[in-house]
PDB file of C-alpha atoms and ligand atoms in Angstrom:
ATOM      1  CA  MET A   1     213.736 -48.418 -53.086  1.00 72.00           C
ATOM      2  CA  SER A   2     211.008 -48.778 -50.281  1.00 87.00           C
ATOM      3  CA  ILE A   3     208.571 -46.483 -49.162  1.00 89.00           C
ATOM      4  CA  VAL A   4     208.895 -45.539 -45.290  1.00 87.00           C
ATOM      5  CA  PHE A   5     207.017 -42.980 -43.099  1.00 88.00           C
ATOM      6  CA  CYS A   6     208.818 -40.169 -41.924  1.00 86.00           C
ATOM      7  CA  GLN A   7     209.252 -39.748 -38.288  1.00 81.00           C
ATOM      8  CA  ALA A   8     208.288 -36.339 -38.282  1.00 81.00           C
ATOM      9  CA  CYS A   9     205.241 -35.931 -40.519  1.00 84.00           C
ATOM     10  CA  GLY A  10     204.486 -39.438 -41.311  1.00 86.00           C
ATOM     11  CA  LYS A  11     204.193 -39.073 -44.885  1.00 90.00           C
ATOM     12  CA  LYS A  12     205.815 -41.140 -47.028  1.00 90.00           C
ATOM     13  CA  ILE A  13     209.220 -40.741 -48.274  1.00 89.00           C
ATOM     14  CA  SER A  14     211.916 -42.885 -49.920  1.00 88.00           C
ATOM     15  CA  ASP A  15     214.189 -44.658 -47.606  1.00 84.00           C
ATOM     16  CA  LYS A  16     216.945 -43.643 -50.094  1.00 84.00           C
ATOM     17  CA  VAL A  17     216.843 -39.729 -49.156  1.00 82.00           C
ATOM     18  CA  THR A  18     217.835 -38.483 -45.485  1.00 81.00           C
ATOM     19  CA  LEU A  19     215.908 -35.453 -45.910  1.00 85.00           C
ATOM     20  CA  CYS A  20     211.854 -35.442 -45.912  1.00 86.00           C
ATOM     21  CA  GLY A  21     210.628 -33.694 -48.789  1.00 85.00           C
ATOM     22  CA  HIS A  22     207.412 -32.976 -46.947  1.00 86.00           C
ATOM     23  CA  CYS A  23     208.979 -30.936 -43.712  1.00 84.00           C
ATOM     24  CA  GLY A  24     212.557 -30.978 -44.184  1.00 83.00           C
ATOM     25  CA  PHE A  25     213.174 -33.743 -41.422  1.00 83.00           C
ATOM     26  CA  GLN A  26     216.887 -35.404 -41.469  1.00 80.00           C
ATOM     27  CA  ARG A  27     215.967 -38.705 -41.225  1.00 75.00           C
ATOM     28  CA  GLY A  28     218.271 -41.342 -39.471  1.00 74.00           C
ATOM     29  CA  GLU A  29     219.834 -41.268 -35.844  1.00 73.00           C
ATOM     30  CA  VAL A  30     217.723 -39.026 -33.795  1.00 74.00           C
ATOM     31  CA  SER A  31     217.754 -38.235 -30.174  1.00 80.00           C
ATOM     32  CA  ASP A  32     214.147 -37.738 -28.497  1.00 80.00           C
ATOM     33  CA  GLU A  33     215.413 -34.304 -27.440  1.00 81.00           C
ATOM     34  CA  GLN A  34     216.344 -33.350 -31.369  1.00 80.00           C
ATOM     35  CA  MET A  35     212.981 -34.907 -32.100  1.00 82.00           C
ATOM     36  CA  ALA A  36     211.049 -32.818 -29.432  1.00 83.00           C
ATOM     37  CA  ILE A  37     213.255 -29.662 -30.889  1.00 85.00           C
ATOM     38  CA  PHE A  38     212.181 -30.378 -34.234  1.00 85.00           C
ATOM     39  CA  LYS A  39     208.461 -30.250 -33.411  1.00 88.00           C
ATOM     40  CA  GLN A  40     208.558 -27.433 -31.418  1.00 90.00           C
ATOM     41  CA  ARG A  41     210.185 -25.758 -34.492  1.00 90.00           C
ATOM     42  CA  LYS A  42     207.334 -27.189 -36.488  1.00 89.00           C
ATOM     43  CA  ALA A  43     204.990 -25.993 -34.103  1.00 92.00           C
ATOM     44  CA  ARG A  44     206.116 -22.424 -34.067  1.00 94.00           C
ATOM     45  CA  ASP A  45     206.397 -22.378 -37.808  1.00 93.00           C
ATOM     46  CA  ARG A  46     202.638 -23.618 -38.107  1.00 94.00           C
ATOM     47  CA  ILE A  47     201.446 -20.918 -35.656  1.00 96.00           C
ATOM     48  CA  TYR A  48     203.809 -18.174 -37.423  1.00 97.00           C
ATOM     49  CA  ARG A  49     201.665 -18.738 -40.506  1.00 96.00           C
ATOM     50  CA  LEU A  50     198.489 -19.426 -39.108  1.00 97.00           C
ATOM     51  CA  ASN A  51     199.162 -15.625 -37.915  1.00 97.00           C
ATOM     52  CA  MET A  52     199.948 -14.178 -41.156  1.00 97.00           C
ATOM     53  CA  ALA A  53     196.493 -15.762 -42.207  1.00 97.00           C
ATOM     54  CA  THR A  54     194.749 -14.423 -40.055  1.00 97.00           C
ATOM     55  CA  TYR A  55     195.862 -11.250 -40.674  1.00 97.00           C
ATOM     56  CA  ALA A  56     195.244 -11.891 -44.784  1.00 97.00           C
ATOM     57  CA  VAL A  57     191.656 -13.027 -43.395  1.00 97.00           C
ATOM     58  CA  ILE A  58     191.344  -9.334 -41.681  1.00 97.00           C
ATOM     59  CA  SER A  59     192.487  -7.732 -44.500  1.00 97.00           C
ATOM     60  CA  PHE A  60     189.659  -9.112 -46.802  1.00 96.00           C
ATOM     61  CA  PHE A  61     186.876  -8.585 -44.340  1.00 97.00           C
ATOM     62  CA  VAL A  62     188.442  -5.325 -44.522  1.00 97.00           C
ATOM     63  CA  ALA A  63     188.303  -5.437 -48.205  1.00 96.00           C
ATOM     64  CA  GLY A  64     184.833  -6.238 -48.115  1.00 95.00           C
ATOM     65  CA  PHE A  65     183.577  -3.686 -46.075  1.00 95.00           C
ATOM     66  CA  GLY A  66     185.534  -0.799 -47.984  1.00 95.00           C
ATOM     67  CA  TRP A  67     183.605  -2.658 -51.301  1.00 94.00           C
ATOM     68  CA  TYR A  68     180.338  -2.081 -49.288  1.00 95.00           C
ATOM     69  CA  TRP A  69     180.881   1.435 -48.649  1.00 94.00           C
ATOM     70  CA  TRP A  70     182.169   2.212 -51.756  1.00 94.00           C
ATOM     71  CA  GLU A  71     178.973   0.540 -53.665  1.00 92.00           C
ATOM     72  CA  THR A  72     176.823   2.171 -51.401  1.00 93.00           C
ATOM     73  CA  SER A  73     177.906   5.455 -51.995  1.00 90.00           C
ATOM     74  CA  GLY A  74     178.507   5.922 -48.195  1.00 87.00           C
ATOM     75  CA  TYR A  75     175.581   3.913 -47.159  1.00 86.00           C
ATOM     76  CA  THR A  76     173.403   5.751 -49.082  1.00 89.00           C
ATOM     77  CA  GLN A  77     172.657   3.436 -51.816  1.00 87.00           C
ATOM     78  CA  PRO A  78     171.707  -0.233 -52.005  1.00 88.00           C
ATOM     79  CA  SER A  79     174.478  -2.603 -52.192  1.00 86.00           C
ATOM     80  CA  SER A  80     174.480  -5.939 -54.119  1.00 89.00           C
ATOM     81  CA  SER A  81     175.202  -9.049 -52.645  1.00 92.00           C
ATOM     82  CA  GLY A  82     179.021  -9.336 -53.129  1.00 93.00           C
ATOM     83  CA  PRO A  83     180.361  -7.117 -50.249  1.00 94.00           C
ATOM     84  CA  PHE A  84     178.333  -9.652 -48.099  1.00 94.00           C
ATOM     85  CA  PHE A  85     179.585 -12.493 -49.290  1.00 95.00           C
ATOM     86  CA  VAL A  86     183.098 -11.378 -49.108  1.00 95.00           C
ATOM     87  CA  MET A  87     182.432 -10.532 -45.119  1.00 96.00           C
ATOM     88  CA  ALA A  88     180.903 -13.723 -44.869  1.00 97.00           C
ATOM     89  CA  LEU A  89     183.450 -15.781 -46.295  1.00 96.00           C
ATOM     90  CA  SER A  90     186.233 -14.278 -44.253  1.00 97.00           C
ATOM     91  CA  ALA A  91     184.442 -13.909 -41.139  1.00 97.00           C
ATOM     92  CA  ALA A  92     183.773 -17.870 -41.762  1.00 97.00           C
ATOM     93  CA  ALA A  93     187.412 -18.479 -42.408  1.00 97.00           C
ATOM     94  CA  TYR A  94     188.820 -16.257 -39.580  1.00 97.00           C
ATOM     95  CA  VAL A  95     186.843 -18.919 -37.232  1.00 97.00           C
ATOM     96  CA  VAL A  96     188.563 -21.408 -39.039  1.00 97.00           C
ATOM     97  CA  VAL A  97     192.000 -20.147 -38.935  1.00 97.00           C
ATOM     98  CA  ARG A  98     191.496 -19.326 -35.080  1.00 97.00           C
ATOM     99  CA  GLY A  99     190.509 -22.431 -34.537  1.00 97.00           C
ATOM    100  CA  PHE A 100     193.262 -24.297 -36.086  1.00 97.00           C
ATOM    101  CA  LEU A 101     195.449 -21.493 -34.067  1.00 97.00           C
ATOM    102  CA  PHE A 102     194.105 -22.572 -30.754  1.00 97.00           C
ATOM    103  CA  GLN A 103     195.082 -26.022 -31.620  1.00 95.00           C
ATOM    104  CA  ALA A 104     198.240 -25.019 -32.858  1.00 95.00           C
ATOM    105  CA  LYS A 105     199.148 -23.190 -29.545  1.00 95.00           C
ATOM    106  CA  ARG A 106     198.269 -26.011 -27.145  1.00 95.00           C
ATOM    107  CA  GLN A 107     200.057 -28.668 -29.392  1.00 92.00           C
ATOM    108  CA  LEU A 108     202.924 -26.578 -28.834  1.00 93.00           C
ATOM    109  CA  ARG A 109     202.435 -25.963 -24.913  1.00 93.00           C
ATOM    110  CA  ILE A 110     202.531 -29.812 -24.538  1.00 90.00           C
ATOM    111  CA  LEU A 111     205.148 -30.188 -26.492  1.00 88.00           C
ATOM    112  CA  ARG A 112     207.122 -27.786 -24.177  1.00 86.00           C
ATOM    113  CA  GLN A 113     206.366 -29.788 -21.143  1.00 82.00           C
ATOM    114  CA  PRO A 114     209.394 -31.607 -19.640  1.00 74.00           C
ATOM    115  CA  THR A 115     209.220 -35.100 -20.409  1.00 64.00           C
ATOM    116  CA  PRO A 116     208.991 -36.849 -17.171  1.00 64.00           C
TER     117      PRO A 116
HETATM  118 ZN1   ZN B   1     208.383 -35.056 -42.775  1.00 82.98          ZN
END
């Protein structure tokens, strides 16, 4: 048994397995067209997951804001730093997730271009 690199995700896999355990890519004889379709599917999956992450991050922000509202009894009392921490963290996470999403969408656009 030896270690080879997956053609699709580039991670190490055994040469005895036909399916990559990391990304599910089937090793062996693959045409460029199959490879392109596979990569597009991976990119779409990634965009889908990143969109889900965006919604999760927005929910956290809203939760932080709700915490602030609750703790200040409708903006009448001073708040602890907890809600600000949650809001700042989710705002930072939002920027990061959107950055990844931007990259993933650009990658998919490149993959969709017909190869000359
Ligand atoms: Zn793989």
